[in-house]
Short mmCIF file of C-alpha atoms and ligand atoms in Angstrom, two decimals:
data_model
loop_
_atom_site.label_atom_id
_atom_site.label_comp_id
_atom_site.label_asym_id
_atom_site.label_seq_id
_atom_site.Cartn_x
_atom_site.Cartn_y
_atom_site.Cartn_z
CA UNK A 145 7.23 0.92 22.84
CA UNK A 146 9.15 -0.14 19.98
CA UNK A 147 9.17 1.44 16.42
CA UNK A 148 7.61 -0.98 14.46
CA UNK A 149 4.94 -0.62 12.35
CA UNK A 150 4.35 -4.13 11.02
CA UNK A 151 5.70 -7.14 12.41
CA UNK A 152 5.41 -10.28 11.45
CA UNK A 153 7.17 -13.74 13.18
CA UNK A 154 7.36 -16.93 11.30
CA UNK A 155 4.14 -16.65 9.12
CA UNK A 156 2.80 -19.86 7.49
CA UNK A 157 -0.18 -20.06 5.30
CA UNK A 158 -1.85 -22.92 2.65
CA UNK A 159 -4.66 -23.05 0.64
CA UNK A 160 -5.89 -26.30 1.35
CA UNK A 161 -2.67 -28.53 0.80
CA UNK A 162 -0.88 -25.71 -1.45
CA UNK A 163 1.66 -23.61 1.19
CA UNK A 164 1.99 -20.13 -0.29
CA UNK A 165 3.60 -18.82 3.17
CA UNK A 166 6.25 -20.10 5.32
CA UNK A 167 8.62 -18.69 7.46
CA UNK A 168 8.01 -15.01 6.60
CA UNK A 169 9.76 -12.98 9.22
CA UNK A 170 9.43 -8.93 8.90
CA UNK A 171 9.83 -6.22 10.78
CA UNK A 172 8.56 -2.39 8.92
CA UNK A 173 9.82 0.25 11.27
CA UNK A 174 8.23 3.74 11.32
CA UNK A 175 8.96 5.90 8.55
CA UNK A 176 10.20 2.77 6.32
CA UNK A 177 8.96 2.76 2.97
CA UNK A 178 9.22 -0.59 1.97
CA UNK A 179 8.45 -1.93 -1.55
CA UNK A 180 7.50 -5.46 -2.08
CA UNK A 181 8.54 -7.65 -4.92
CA UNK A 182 7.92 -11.02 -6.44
CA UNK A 183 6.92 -13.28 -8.87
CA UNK A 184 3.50 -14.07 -9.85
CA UNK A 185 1.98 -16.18 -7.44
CA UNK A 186 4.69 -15.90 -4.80
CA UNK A 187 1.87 -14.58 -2.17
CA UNK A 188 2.33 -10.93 -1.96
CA UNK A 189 -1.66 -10.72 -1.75
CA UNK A 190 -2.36 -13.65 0.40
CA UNK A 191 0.53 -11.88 2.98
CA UNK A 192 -1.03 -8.60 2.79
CA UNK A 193 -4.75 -10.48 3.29
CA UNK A 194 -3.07 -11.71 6.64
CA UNK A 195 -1.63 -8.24 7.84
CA UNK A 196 -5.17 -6.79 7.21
CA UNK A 197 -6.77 -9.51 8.82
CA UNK A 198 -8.48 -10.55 6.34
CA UNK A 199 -6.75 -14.30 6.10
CA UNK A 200 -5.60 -16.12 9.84
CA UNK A 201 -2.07 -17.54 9.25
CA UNK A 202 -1.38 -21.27 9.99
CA UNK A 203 1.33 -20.36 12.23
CA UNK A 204 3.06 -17.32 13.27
CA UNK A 205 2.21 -13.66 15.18
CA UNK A 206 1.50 -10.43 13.52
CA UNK A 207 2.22 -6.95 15.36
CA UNK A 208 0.51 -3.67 13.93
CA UNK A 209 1.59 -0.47 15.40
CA UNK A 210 3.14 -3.01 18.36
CA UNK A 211 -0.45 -4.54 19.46
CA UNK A 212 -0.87 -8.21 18.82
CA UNK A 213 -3.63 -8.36 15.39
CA UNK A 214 -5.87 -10.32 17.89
CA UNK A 215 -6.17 -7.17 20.08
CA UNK A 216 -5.62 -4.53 17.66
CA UNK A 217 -8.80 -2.04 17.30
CA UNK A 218 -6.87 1.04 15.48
CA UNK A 219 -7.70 0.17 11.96
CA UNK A 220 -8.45 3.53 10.70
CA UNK A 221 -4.86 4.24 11.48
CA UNK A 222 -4.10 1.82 8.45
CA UNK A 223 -5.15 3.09 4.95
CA UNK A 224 -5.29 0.14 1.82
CA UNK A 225 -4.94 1.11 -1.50
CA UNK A 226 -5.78 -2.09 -3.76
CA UNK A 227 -4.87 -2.26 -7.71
CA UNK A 228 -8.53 -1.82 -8.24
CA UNK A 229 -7.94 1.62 -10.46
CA UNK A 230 -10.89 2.61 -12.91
CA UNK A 231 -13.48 0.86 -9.84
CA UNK A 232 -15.76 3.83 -10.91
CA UNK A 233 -17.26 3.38 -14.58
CA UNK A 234 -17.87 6.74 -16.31
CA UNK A 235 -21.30 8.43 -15.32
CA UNK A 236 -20.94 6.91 -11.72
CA UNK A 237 -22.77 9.33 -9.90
CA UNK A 238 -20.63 10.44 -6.62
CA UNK A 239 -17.93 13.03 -6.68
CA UNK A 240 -14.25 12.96 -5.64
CA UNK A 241 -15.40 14.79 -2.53
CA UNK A 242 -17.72 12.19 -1.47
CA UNK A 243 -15.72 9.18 -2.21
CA UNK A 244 -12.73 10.74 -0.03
CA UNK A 245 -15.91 11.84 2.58
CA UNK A 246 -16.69 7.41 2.83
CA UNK A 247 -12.90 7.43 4.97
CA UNK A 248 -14.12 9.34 7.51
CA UNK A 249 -17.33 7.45 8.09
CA UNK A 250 -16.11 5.51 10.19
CA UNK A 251 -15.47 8.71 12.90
CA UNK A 252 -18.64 10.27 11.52
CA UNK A 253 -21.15 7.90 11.48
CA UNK A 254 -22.92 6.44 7.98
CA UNK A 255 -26.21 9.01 8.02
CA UNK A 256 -24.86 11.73 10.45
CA UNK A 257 -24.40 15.67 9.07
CA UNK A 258 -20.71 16.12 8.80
CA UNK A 259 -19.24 18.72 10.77
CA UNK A 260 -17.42 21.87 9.22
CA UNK A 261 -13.92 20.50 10.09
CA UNK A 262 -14.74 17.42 8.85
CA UNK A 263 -15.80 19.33 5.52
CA UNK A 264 -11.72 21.00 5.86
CA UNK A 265 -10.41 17.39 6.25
CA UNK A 266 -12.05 15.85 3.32
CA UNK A 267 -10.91 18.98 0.91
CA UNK A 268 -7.39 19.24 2.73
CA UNK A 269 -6.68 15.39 1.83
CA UNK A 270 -8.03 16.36 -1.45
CA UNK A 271 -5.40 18.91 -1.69
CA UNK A 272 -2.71 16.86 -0.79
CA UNK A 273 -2.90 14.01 -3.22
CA UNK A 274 -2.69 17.28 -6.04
CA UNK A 275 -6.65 16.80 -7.09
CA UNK A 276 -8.15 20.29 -5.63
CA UNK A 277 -9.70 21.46 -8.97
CA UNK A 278 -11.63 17.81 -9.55
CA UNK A 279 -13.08 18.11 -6.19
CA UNK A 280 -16.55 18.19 -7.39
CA UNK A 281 -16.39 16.47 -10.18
CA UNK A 282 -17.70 12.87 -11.09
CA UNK A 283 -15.35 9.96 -10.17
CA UNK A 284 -16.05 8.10 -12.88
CA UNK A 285 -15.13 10.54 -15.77
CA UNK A 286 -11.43 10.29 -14.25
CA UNK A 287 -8.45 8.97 -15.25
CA UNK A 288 -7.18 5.70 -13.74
CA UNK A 289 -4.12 7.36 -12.19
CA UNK A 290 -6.46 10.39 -10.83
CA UNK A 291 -9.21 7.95 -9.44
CA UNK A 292 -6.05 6.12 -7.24
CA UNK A 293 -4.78 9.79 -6.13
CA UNK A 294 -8.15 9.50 -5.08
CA UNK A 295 -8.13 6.23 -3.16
CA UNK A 296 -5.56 8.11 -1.67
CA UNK A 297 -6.99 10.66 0.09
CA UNK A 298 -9.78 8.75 1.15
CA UNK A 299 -7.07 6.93 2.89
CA UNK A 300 -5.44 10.23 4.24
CA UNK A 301 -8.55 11.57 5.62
CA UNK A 302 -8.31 9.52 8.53
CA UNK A 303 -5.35 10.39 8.99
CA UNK A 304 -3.04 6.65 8.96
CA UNK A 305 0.57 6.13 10.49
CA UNK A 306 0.78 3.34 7.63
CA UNK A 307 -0.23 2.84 4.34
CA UNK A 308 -0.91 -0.28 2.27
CA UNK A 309 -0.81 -0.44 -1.59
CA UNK A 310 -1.46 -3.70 -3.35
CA UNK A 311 0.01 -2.79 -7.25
CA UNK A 312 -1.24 0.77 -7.50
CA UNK A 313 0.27 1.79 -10.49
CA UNK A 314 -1.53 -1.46 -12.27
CA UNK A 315 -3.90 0.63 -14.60
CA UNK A 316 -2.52 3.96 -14.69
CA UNK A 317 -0.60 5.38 -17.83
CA UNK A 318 3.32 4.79 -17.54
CA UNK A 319 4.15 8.60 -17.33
CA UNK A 320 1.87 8.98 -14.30
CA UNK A 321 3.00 6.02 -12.44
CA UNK A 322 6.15 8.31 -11.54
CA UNK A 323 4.28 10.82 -10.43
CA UNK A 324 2.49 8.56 -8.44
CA UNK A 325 5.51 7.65 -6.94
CA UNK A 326 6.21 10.86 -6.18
CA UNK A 327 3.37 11.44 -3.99
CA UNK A 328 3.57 8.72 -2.30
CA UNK A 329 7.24 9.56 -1.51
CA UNK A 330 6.04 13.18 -0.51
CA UNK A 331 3.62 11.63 2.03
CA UNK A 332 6.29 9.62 3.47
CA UNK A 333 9.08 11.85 4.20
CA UNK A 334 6.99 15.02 4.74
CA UNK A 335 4.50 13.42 6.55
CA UNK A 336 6.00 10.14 8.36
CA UNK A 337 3.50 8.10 7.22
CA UNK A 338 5.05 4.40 6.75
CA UNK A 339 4.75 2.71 3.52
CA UNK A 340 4.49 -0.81 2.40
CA UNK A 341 4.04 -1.26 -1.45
CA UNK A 342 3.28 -4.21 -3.60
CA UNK A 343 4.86 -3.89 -6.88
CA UNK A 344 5.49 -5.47 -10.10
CA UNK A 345 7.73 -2.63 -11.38
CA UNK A 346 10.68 -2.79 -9.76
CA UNK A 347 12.34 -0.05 -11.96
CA UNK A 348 11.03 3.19 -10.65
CA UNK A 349 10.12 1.87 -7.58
CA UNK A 350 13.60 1.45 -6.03
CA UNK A 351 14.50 5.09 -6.59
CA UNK A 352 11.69 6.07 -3.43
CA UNK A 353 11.41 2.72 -1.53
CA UNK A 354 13.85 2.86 1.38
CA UNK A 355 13.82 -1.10 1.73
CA UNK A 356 12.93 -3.83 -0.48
CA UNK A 357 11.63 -7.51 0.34
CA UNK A 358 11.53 -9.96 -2.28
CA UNK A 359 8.77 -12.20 -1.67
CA UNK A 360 8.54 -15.96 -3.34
CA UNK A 361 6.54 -18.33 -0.69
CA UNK A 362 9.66 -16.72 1.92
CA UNK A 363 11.67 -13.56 1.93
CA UNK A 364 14.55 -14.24 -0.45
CA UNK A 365 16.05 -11.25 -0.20
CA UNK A 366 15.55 -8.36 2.69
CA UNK A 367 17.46 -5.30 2.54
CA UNK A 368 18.30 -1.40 1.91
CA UNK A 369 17.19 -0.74 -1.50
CA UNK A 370 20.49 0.34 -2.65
CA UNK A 371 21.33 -3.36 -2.02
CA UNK A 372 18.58 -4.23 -4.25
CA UNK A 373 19.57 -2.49 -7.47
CA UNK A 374 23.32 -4.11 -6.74
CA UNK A 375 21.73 -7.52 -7.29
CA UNK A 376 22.58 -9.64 -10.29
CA UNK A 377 20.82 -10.13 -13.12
CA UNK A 378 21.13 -14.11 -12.38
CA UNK A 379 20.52 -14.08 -9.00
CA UNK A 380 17.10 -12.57 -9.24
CA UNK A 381 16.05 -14.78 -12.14
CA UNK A 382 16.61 -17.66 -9.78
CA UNK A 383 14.21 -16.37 -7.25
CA UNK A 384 11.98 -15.34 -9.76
CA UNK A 385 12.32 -18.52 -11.52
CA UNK A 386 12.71 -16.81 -14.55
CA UNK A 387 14.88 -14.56 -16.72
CA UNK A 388 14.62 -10.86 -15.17
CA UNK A 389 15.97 -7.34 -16.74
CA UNK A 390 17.38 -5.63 -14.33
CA UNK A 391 15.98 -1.48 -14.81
CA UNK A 392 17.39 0.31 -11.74
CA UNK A 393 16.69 4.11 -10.81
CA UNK A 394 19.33 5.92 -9.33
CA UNK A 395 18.19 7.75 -5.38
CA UNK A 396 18.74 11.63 -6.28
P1 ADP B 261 0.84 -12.74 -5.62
O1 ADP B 261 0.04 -11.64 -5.01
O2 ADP B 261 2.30 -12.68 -5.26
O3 ADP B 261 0.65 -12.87 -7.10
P2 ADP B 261 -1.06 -14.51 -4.29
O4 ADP B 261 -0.96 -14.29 -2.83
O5 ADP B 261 -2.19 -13.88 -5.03
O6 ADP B 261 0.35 -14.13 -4.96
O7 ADP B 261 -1.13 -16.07 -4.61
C1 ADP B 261 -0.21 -17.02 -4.05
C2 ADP B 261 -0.62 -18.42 -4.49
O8 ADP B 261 -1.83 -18.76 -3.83
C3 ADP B 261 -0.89 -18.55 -5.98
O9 ADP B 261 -0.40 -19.79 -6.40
C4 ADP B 261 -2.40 -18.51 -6.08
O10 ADP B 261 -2.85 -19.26 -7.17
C5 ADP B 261 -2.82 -19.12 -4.77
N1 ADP B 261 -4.11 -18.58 -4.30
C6 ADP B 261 -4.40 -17.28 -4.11
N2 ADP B 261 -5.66 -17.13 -3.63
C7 ADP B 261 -6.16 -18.38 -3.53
C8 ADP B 261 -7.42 -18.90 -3.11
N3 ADP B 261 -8.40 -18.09 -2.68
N4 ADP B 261 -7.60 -20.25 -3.14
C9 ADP B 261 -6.60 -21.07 -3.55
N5 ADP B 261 -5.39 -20.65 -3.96
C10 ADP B 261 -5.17 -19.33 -3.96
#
């Protein structure tokens, strides 16, 4: 068995006659936590469609947890986090427990009693993600940034090897989006669990991301995130086809 987590080889995709995809080669290793960058447009969503499943490339073979996608049955061993904050209008009437209970029904079944230590799961996962006092409270009278520390746990509770976040932060008030960060750094070093984040903001990002792919159609640039923050100026304005400030966060 090898250590990756997600692998992809030579991935192609169009809409119709527009290619968004081609020759996207990756390889996320256990314990990576890998931010993903890009333009607009440059297909972060449609590539993360096609490691979910969701979309069938053109061309190309995807790996998760080193089981070809056709074959692959693990899913709850995957947890998505879209950019979907503030899904829950104010007054929506289930609690932070039971939204972070709907990840385990999968293992418990949609109308089945849950169990005691499924009861400890839900409110540990709570715990984790730092939202223990709002555990009975209405989801919808949360803040963005609390309501995707949410989405988190509900992810946790079954416990994933890998987790998926399509623009997180998108939503949540600037001083919490380091925080947020935070977290999900905690979760990945104290708990191993393998990260792959889509990101506009590549500022704070780069101080927890271990690598960093910069997606536009291909991968123009693949490498330690140190590398990253030593790019120029210039050379990621030509990949991202327009002028870019470059913000960098220094690793503690
Ligand atoms: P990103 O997430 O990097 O912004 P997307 O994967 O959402 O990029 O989009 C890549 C390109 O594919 C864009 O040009 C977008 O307009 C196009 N696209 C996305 N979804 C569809 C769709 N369902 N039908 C046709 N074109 C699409």
């Amino acid at each position: 068995m090898s250590d990756s987590v997600i692998k992809l080889e030579n991935i192609y995709y169009s809409y119709g006659e527009k290619t968004v995809l081609r020759n996207v080669n990756l390889d996320i290793k256990r314990g990576m936590f890998m931010g993903m960058v890009g333009p607009n447009g440059g297909g972060k969503t449609t590539l993360i469609k096609i490691i979910l499943g969701l979309l069938r490339p053109d061309h190309g073979s995807i790996y998760l947890l080193d089981e070809p996608i056709e074959a692959f049955k693990d899913w709850n061993r995957i947890g998505f986090v879209s950019q979907k904050a503030n899904t829950f209008n104010k007054g929506f009437p289930a609690t932070v427990f039971e939204v972070v209970a709907m990840g385990l029904t999968a293992k418990v079944g949609y109308f089945k009693f849950m169990r005691k230590n499924h009861k400890e799961k839900v409110l540990q996962a709570i715990d984790q993600v730092g939202m223990g006092e709002y555990a009975y409270q209405n989801i919808g009278n949360l803040s963005g940034g609390q309501q995707q520390r949410v989405f988190i746990a509900r992810a946790l509770v079954s416990e994933p090897k890998l987790l998926i976040l399509d623009e997180p932060t998108v939503g949540i008030d600037y001083r919490n989006v380091e925080r947020f960060y935070e977290l999900l750094h905690e979760l990945n070093v104290k708990q191993n669990i393998t990260m792959l984040l889509v990101t506009h903001d590549t500022g704070a990002m780069t101080k927890y991301a271990t690598n960093i792919v910069c997606l536009n159609q291909t991968l123009h640039f693949h490498g330690k995130s140190e590398e990253y923050s030593a790019l120029s100026a210039e050379y990621l304005s030509e990949i991202y086809g327009h002028p870019v400030q470059v913000i960098v966060h220094d690793h503690d």
